[in-house]
PDB file of N, CA and C in Angstrom:
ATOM      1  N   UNK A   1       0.849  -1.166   0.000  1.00 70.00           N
ATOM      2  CA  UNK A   1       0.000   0.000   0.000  1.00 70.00           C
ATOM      3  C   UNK A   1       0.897   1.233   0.000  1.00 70.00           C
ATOM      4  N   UNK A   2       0.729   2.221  -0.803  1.00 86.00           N
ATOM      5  CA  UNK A   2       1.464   3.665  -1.078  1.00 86.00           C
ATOM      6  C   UNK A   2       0.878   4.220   0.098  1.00 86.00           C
ATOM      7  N   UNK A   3       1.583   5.399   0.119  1.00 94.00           N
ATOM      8  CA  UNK A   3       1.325   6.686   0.795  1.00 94.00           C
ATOM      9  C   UNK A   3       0.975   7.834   0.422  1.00 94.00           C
ATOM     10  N   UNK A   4      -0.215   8.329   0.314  1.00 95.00           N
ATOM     11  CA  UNK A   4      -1.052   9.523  -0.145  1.00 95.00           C
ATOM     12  C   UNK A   4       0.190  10.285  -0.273  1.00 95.00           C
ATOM     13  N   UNK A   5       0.164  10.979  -1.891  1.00 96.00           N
ATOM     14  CA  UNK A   5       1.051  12.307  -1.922  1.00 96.00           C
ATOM     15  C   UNK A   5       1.336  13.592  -0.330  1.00 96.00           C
ATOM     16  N   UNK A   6      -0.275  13.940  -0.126  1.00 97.00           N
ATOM     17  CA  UNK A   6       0.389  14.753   0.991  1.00 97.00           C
ATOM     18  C   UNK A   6       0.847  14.394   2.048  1.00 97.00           C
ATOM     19  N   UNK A   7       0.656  12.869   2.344  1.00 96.00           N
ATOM     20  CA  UNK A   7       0.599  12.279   3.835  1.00 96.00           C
ATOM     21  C   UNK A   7       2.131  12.200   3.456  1.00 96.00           C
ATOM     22  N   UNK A   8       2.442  12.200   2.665  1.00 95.00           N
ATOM     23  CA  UNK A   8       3.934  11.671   2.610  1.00 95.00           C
ATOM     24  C   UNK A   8       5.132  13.203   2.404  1.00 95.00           C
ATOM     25  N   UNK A   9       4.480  14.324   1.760  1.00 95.00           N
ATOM     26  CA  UNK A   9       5.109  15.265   2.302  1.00 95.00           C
ATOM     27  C   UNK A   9       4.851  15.544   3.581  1.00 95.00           C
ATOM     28  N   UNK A  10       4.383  15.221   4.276  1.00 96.00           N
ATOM     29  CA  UNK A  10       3.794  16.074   5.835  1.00 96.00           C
ATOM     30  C   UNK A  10       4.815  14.998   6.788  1.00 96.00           C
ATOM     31  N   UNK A  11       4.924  13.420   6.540  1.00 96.00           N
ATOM     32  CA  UNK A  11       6.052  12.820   6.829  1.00 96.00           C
ATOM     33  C   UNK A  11       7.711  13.216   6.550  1.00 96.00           C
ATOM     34  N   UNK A  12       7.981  13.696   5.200  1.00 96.00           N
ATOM     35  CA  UNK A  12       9.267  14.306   4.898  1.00 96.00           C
ATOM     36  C   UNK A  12       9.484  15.224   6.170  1.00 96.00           C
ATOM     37  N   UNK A  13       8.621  16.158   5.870  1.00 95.00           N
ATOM     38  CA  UNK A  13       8.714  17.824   6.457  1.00 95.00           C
ATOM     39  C   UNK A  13       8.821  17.378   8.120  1.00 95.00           C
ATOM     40  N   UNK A  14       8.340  16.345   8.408  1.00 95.00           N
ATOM     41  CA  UNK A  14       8.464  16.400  10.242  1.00 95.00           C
ATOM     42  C   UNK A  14       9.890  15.763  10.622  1.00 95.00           C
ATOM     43  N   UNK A  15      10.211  14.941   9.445  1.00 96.00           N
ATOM     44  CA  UNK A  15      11.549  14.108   9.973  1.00 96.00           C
ATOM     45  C   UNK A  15      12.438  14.626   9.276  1.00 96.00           C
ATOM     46  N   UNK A  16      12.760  15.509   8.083  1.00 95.00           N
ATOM     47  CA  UNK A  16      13.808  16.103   7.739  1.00 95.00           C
ATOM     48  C   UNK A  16      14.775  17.077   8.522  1.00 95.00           C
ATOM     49  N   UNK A  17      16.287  16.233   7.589  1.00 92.00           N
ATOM     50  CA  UNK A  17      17.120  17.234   9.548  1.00 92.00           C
ATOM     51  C   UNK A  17      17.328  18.546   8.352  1.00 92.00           C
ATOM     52  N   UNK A  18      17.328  19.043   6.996  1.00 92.00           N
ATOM     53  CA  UNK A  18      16.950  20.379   6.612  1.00 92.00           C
ATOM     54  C   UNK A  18      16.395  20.293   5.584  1.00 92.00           C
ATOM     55  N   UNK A  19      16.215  21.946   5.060  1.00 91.00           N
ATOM     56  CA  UNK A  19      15.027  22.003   3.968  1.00 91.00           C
ATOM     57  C   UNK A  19      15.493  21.067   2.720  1.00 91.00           C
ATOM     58  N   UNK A  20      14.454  20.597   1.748  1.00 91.00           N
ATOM     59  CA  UNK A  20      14.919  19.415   0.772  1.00 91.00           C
ATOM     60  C   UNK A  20      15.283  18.051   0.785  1.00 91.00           C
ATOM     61  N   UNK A  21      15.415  17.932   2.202  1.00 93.00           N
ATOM     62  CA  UNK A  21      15.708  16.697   2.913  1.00 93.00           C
ATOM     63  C   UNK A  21      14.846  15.550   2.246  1.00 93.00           C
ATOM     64  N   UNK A  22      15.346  14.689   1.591  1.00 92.00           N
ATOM     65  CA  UNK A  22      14.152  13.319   1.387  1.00 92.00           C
ATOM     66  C   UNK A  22      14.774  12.141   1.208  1.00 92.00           C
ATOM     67  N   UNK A  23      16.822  12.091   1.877  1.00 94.00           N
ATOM     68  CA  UNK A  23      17.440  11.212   1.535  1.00 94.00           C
ATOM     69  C   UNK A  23      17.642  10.772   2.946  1.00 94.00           C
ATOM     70  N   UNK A  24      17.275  11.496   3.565  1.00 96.00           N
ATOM     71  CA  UNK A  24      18.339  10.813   5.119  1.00 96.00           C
ATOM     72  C   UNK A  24      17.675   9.473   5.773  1.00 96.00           C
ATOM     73  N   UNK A  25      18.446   8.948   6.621  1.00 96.00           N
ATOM     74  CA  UNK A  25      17.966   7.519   6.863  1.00 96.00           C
ATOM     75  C   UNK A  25      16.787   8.294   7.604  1.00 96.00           C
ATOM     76  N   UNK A  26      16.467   9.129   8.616  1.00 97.00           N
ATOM     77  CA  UNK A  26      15.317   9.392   9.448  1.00 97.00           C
ATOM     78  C   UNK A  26      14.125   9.591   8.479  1.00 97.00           C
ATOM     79  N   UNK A  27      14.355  10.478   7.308  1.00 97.00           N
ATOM     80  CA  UNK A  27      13.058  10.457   6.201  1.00 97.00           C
ATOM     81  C   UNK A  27      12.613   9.043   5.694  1.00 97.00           C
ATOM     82  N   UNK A  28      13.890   8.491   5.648  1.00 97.00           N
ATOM     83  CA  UNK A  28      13.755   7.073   4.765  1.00 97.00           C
ATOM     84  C   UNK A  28      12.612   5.956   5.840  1.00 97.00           C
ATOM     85  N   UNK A  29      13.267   5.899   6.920  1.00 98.00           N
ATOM     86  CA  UNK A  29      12.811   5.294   7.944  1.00 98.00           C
ATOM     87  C   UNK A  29      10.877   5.376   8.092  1.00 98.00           C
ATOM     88  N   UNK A  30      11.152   6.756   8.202  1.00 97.00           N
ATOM     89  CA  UNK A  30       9.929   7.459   8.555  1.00 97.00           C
ATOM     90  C   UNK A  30       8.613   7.057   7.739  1.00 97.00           C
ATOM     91  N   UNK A  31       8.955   7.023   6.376  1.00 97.00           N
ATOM     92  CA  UNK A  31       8.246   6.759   5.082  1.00 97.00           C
ATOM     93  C   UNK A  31       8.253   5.528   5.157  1.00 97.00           C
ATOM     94  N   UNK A  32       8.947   4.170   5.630  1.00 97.00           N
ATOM     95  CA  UNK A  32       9.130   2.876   5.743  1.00 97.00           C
ATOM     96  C   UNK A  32       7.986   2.538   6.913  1.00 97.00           C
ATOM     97  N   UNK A  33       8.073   3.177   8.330  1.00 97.00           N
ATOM     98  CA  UNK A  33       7.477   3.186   8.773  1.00 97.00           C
ATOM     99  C   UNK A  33       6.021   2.938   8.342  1.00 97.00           C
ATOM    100  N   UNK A  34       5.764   4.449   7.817  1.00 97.00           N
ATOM    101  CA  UNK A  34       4.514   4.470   7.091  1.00 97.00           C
ATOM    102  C   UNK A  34       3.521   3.845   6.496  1.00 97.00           C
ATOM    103  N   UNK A  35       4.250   3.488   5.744  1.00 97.00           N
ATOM    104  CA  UNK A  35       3.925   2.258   4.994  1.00 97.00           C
ATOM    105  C   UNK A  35       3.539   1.124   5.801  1.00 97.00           C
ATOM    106  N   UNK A  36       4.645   0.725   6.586  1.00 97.00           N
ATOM    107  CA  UNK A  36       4.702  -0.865   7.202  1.00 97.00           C
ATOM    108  C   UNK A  36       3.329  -0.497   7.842  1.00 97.00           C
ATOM    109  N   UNK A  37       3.159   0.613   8.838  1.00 96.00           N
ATOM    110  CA  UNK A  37       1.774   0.857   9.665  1.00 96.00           C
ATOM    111  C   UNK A  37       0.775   0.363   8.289  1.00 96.00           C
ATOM    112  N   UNK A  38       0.838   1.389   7.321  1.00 96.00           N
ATOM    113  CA  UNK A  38      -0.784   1.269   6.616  1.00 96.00           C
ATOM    114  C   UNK A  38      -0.894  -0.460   6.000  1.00 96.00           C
ATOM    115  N   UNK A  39      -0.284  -1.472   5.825  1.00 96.00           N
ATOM    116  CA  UNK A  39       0.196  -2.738   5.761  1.00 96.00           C
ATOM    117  C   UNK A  39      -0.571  -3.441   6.898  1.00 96.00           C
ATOM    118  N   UNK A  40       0.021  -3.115   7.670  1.00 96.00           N
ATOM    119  CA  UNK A  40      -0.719  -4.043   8.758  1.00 96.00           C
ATOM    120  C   UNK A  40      -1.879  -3.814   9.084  1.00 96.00           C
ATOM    121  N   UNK A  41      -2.383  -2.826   9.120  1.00 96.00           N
ATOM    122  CA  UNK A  41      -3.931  -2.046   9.145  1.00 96.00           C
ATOM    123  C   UNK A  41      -4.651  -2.501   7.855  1.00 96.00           C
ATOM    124  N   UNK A  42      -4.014  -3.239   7.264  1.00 96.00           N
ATOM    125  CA  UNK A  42      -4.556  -4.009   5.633  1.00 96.00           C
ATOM    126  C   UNK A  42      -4.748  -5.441   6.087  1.00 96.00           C
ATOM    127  N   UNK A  43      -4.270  -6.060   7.243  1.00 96.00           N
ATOM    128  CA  UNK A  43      -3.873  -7.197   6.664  1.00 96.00           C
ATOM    129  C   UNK A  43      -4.916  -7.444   8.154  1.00 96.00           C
ATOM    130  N   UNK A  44      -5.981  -6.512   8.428  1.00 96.00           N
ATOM    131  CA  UNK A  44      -6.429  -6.637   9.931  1.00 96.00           C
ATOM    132  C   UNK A  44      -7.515  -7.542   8.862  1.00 96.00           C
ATOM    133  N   UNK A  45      -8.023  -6.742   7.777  1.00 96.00           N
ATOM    134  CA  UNK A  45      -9.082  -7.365   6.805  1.00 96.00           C
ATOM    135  C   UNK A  45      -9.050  -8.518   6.224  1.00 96.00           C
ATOM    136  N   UNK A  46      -7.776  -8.370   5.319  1.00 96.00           N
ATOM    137  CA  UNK A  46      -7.146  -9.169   4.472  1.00 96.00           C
ATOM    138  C   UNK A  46      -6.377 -10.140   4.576  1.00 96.00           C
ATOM    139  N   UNK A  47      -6.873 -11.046   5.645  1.00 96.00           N
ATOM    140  CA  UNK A  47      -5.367 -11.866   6.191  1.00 96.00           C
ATOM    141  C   UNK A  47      -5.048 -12.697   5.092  1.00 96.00           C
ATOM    142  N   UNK A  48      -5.380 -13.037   4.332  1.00 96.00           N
ATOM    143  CA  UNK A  48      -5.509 -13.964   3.345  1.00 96.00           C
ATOM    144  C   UNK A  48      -4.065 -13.384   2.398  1.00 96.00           C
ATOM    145  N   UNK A  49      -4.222 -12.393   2.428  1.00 96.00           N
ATOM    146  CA  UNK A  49      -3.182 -11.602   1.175  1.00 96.00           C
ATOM    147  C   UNK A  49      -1.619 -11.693   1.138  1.00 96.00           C
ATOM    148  N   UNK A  50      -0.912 -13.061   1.175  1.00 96.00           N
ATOM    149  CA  UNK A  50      -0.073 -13.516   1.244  1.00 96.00           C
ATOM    150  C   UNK A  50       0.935 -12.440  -0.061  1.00 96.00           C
ATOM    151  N   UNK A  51       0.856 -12.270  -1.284  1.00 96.00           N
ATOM    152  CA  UNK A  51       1.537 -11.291  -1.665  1.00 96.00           C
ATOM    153  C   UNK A  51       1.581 -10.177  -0.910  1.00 96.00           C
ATOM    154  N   UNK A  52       1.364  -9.724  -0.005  1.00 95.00           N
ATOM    155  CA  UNK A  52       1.136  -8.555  -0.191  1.00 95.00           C
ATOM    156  C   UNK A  52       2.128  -8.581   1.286  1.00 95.00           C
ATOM    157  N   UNK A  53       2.298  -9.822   2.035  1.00 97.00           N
ATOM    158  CA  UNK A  53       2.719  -9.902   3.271  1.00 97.00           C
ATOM    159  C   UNK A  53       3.770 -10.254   3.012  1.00 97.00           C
ATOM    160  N   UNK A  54       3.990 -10.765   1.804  1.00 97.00           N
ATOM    161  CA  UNK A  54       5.882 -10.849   1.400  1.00 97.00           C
ATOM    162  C   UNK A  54       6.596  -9.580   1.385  1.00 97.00           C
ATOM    163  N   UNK A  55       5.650  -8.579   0.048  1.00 96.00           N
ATOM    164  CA  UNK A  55       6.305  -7.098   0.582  1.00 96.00           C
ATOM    165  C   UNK A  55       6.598  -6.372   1.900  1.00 96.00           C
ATOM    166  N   UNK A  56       5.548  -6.426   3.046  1.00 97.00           N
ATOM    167  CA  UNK A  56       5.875  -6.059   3.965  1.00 97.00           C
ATOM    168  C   UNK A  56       6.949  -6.970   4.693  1.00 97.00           C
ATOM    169  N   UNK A  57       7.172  -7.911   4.765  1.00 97.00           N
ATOM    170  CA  UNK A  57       8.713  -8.399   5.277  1.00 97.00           C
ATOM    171  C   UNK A  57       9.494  -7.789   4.763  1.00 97.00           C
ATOM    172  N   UNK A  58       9.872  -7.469   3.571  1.00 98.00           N
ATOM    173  CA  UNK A  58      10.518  -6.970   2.815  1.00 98.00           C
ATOM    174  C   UNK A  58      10.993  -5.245   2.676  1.00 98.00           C
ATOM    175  N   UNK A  59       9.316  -4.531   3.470  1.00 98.00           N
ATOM    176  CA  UNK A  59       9.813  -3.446   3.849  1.00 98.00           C
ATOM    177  C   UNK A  59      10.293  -3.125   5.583  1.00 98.00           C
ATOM    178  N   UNK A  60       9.710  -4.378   5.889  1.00 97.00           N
ATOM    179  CA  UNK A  60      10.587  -4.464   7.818  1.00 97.00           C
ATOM    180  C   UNK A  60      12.078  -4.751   7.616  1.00 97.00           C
ATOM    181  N   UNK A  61      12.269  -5.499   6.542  1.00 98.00           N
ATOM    182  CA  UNK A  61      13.748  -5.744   6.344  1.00 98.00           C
ATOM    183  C   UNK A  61      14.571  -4.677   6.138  1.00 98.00           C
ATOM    184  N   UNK A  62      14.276  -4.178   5.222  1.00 98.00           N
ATOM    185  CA  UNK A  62      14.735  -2.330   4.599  1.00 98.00           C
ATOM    186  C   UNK A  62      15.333  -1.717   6.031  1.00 98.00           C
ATOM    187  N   UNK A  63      13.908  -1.399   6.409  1.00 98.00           N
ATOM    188  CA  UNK A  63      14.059  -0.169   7.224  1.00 98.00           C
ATOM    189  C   UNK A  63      14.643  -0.766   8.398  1.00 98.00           C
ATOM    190  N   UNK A  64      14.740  -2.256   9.157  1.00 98.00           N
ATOM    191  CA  UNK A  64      16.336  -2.315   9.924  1.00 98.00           C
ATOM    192  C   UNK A  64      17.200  -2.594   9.321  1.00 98.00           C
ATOM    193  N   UNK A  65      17.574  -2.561   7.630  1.00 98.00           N
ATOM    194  CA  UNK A  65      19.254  -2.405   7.571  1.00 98.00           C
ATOM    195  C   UNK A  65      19.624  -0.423   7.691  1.00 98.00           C
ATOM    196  N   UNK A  66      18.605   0.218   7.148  1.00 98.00           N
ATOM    197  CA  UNK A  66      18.538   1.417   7.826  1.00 98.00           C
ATOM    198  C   UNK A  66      19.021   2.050   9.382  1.00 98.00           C
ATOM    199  N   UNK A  67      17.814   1.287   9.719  1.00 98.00           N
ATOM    200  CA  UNK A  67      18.149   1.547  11.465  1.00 98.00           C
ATOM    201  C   UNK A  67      19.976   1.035  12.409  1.00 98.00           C
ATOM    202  N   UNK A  68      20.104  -0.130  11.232  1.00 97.00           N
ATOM    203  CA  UNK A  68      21.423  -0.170  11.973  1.00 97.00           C
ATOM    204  C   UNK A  68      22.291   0.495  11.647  1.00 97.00           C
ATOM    205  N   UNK A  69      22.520   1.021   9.931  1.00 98.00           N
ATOM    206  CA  UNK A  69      23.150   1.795   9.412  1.00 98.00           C
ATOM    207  C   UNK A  69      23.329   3.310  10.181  1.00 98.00           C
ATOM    208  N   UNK A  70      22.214   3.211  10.665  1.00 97.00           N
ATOM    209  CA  UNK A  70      22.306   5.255  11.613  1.00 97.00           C
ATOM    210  C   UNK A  70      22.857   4.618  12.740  1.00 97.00           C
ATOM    211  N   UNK A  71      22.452   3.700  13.648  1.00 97.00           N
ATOM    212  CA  UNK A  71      22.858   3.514  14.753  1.00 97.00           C
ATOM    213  C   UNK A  71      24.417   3.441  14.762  1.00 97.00           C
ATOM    214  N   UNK A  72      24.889   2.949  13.645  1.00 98.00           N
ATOM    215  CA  UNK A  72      26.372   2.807  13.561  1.00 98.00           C
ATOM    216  C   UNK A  72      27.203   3.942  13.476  1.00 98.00           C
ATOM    217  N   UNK A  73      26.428   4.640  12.703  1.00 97.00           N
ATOM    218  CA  UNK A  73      26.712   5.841  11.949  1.00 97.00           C
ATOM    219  C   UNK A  73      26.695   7.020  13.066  1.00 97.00           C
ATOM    220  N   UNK A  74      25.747   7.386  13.858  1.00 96.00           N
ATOM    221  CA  UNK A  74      25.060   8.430  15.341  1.00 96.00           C
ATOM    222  C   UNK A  74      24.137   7.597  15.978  1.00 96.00           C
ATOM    223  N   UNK A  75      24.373   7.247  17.323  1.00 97.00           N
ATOM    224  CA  UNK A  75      23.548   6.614  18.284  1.00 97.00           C
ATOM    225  C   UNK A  75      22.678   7.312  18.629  1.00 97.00           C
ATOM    226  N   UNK A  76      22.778   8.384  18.560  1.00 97.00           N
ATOM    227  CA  UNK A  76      22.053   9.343  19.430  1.00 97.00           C
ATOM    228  C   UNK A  76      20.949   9.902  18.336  1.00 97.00           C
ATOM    229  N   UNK A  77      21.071   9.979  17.447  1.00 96.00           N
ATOM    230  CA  UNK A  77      20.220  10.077  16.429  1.00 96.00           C
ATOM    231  C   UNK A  77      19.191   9.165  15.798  1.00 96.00           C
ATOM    232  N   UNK A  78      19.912   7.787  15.892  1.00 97.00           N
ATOM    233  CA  UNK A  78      19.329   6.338  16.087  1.00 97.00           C
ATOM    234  C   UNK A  78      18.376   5.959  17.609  1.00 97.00           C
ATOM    235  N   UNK A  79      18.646   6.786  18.140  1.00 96.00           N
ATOM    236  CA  UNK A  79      17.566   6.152  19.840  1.00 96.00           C
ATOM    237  C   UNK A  79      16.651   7.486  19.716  1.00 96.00           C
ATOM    238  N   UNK A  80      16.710   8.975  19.529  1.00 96.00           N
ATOM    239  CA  UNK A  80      15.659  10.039  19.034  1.00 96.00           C
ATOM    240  C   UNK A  80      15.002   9.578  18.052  1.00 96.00           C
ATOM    241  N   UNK A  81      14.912   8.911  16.727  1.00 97.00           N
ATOM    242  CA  UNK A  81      14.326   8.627  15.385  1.00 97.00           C
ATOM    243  C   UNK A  81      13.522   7.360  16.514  1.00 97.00           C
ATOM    244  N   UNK A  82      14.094   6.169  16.945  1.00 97.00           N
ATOM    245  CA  UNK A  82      13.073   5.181  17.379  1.00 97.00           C
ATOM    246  C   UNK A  82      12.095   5.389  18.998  1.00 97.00           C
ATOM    247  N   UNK A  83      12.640   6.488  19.053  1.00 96.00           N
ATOM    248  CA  UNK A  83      11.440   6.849  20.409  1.00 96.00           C
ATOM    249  C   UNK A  83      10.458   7.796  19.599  1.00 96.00           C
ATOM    250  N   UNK A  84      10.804   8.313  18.940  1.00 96.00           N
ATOM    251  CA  UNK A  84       9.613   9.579  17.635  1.00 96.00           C
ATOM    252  C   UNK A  84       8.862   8.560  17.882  1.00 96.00           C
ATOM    253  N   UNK A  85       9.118   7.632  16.106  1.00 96.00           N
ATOM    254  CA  UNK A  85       8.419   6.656  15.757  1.00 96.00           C
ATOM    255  C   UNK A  85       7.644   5.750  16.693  1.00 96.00           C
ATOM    256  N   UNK A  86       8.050   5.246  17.639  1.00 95.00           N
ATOM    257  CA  UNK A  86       7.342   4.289  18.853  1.00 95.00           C
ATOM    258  C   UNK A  86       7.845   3.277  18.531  1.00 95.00           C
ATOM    259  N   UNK A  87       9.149   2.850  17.347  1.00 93.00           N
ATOM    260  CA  UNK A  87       9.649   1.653  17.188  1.00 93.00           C
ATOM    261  C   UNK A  87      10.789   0.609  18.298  1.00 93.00           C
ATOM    262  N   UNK A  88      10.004  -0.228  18.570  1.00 87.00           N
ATOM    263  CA  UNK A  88      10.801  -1.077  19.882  1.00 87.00           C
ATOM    264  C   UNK A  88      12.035  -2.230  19.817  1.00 87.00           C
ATOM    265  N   UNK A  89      12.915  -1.761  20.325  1.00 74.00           N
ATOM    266  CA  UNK A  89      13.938  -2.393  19.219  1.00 74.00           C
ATOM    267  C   UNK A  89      14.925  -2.470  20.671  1.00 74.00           C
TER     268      UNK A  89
END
């Protein structure tokens, strides 16, 4: 499942560390996030939808080679991005 054009600028704009921002792992994350949420809120209906539950492994996978990549990279930036999000790790 995509992410509505504006829902997904209004995601950029809260997690970007400056203006134009749409590369950093926290945007990246953020938008991964996103997604993974509207996914599972799909699959409350749809349990059946086995394609569709391969992609989402696939985007949980992503976004922790992400998460370890920052953590490696700034810890401290890596434990602010997963307390935002509510991600438990």
């Amino acid at each position: 499942m995509s992410i509505a054009p504006g829902r997904k600028a209004d995601v950029i704009k809260t997690y970007a560390t400056k203006s134009g921002d749409t590369g950093s792992p926290e945007v990246q994350v953020a938008i991964l996030s996103e997604r993974i949420n509207n996914l599972t809120e799909h699959f409350k209906t749809h349990v059946k939808d086995n394609h569709s539950r391969r992609g989402l492994l696939k985007l949980v996978s992503q976004r922790r080679q992400l998460l370890d990549y920052l953590r490696r990279i700034n810890e401290g930036r890596y434990r602010m991005l997963i307390e935002k999000l509510g991600i438990r790790r």
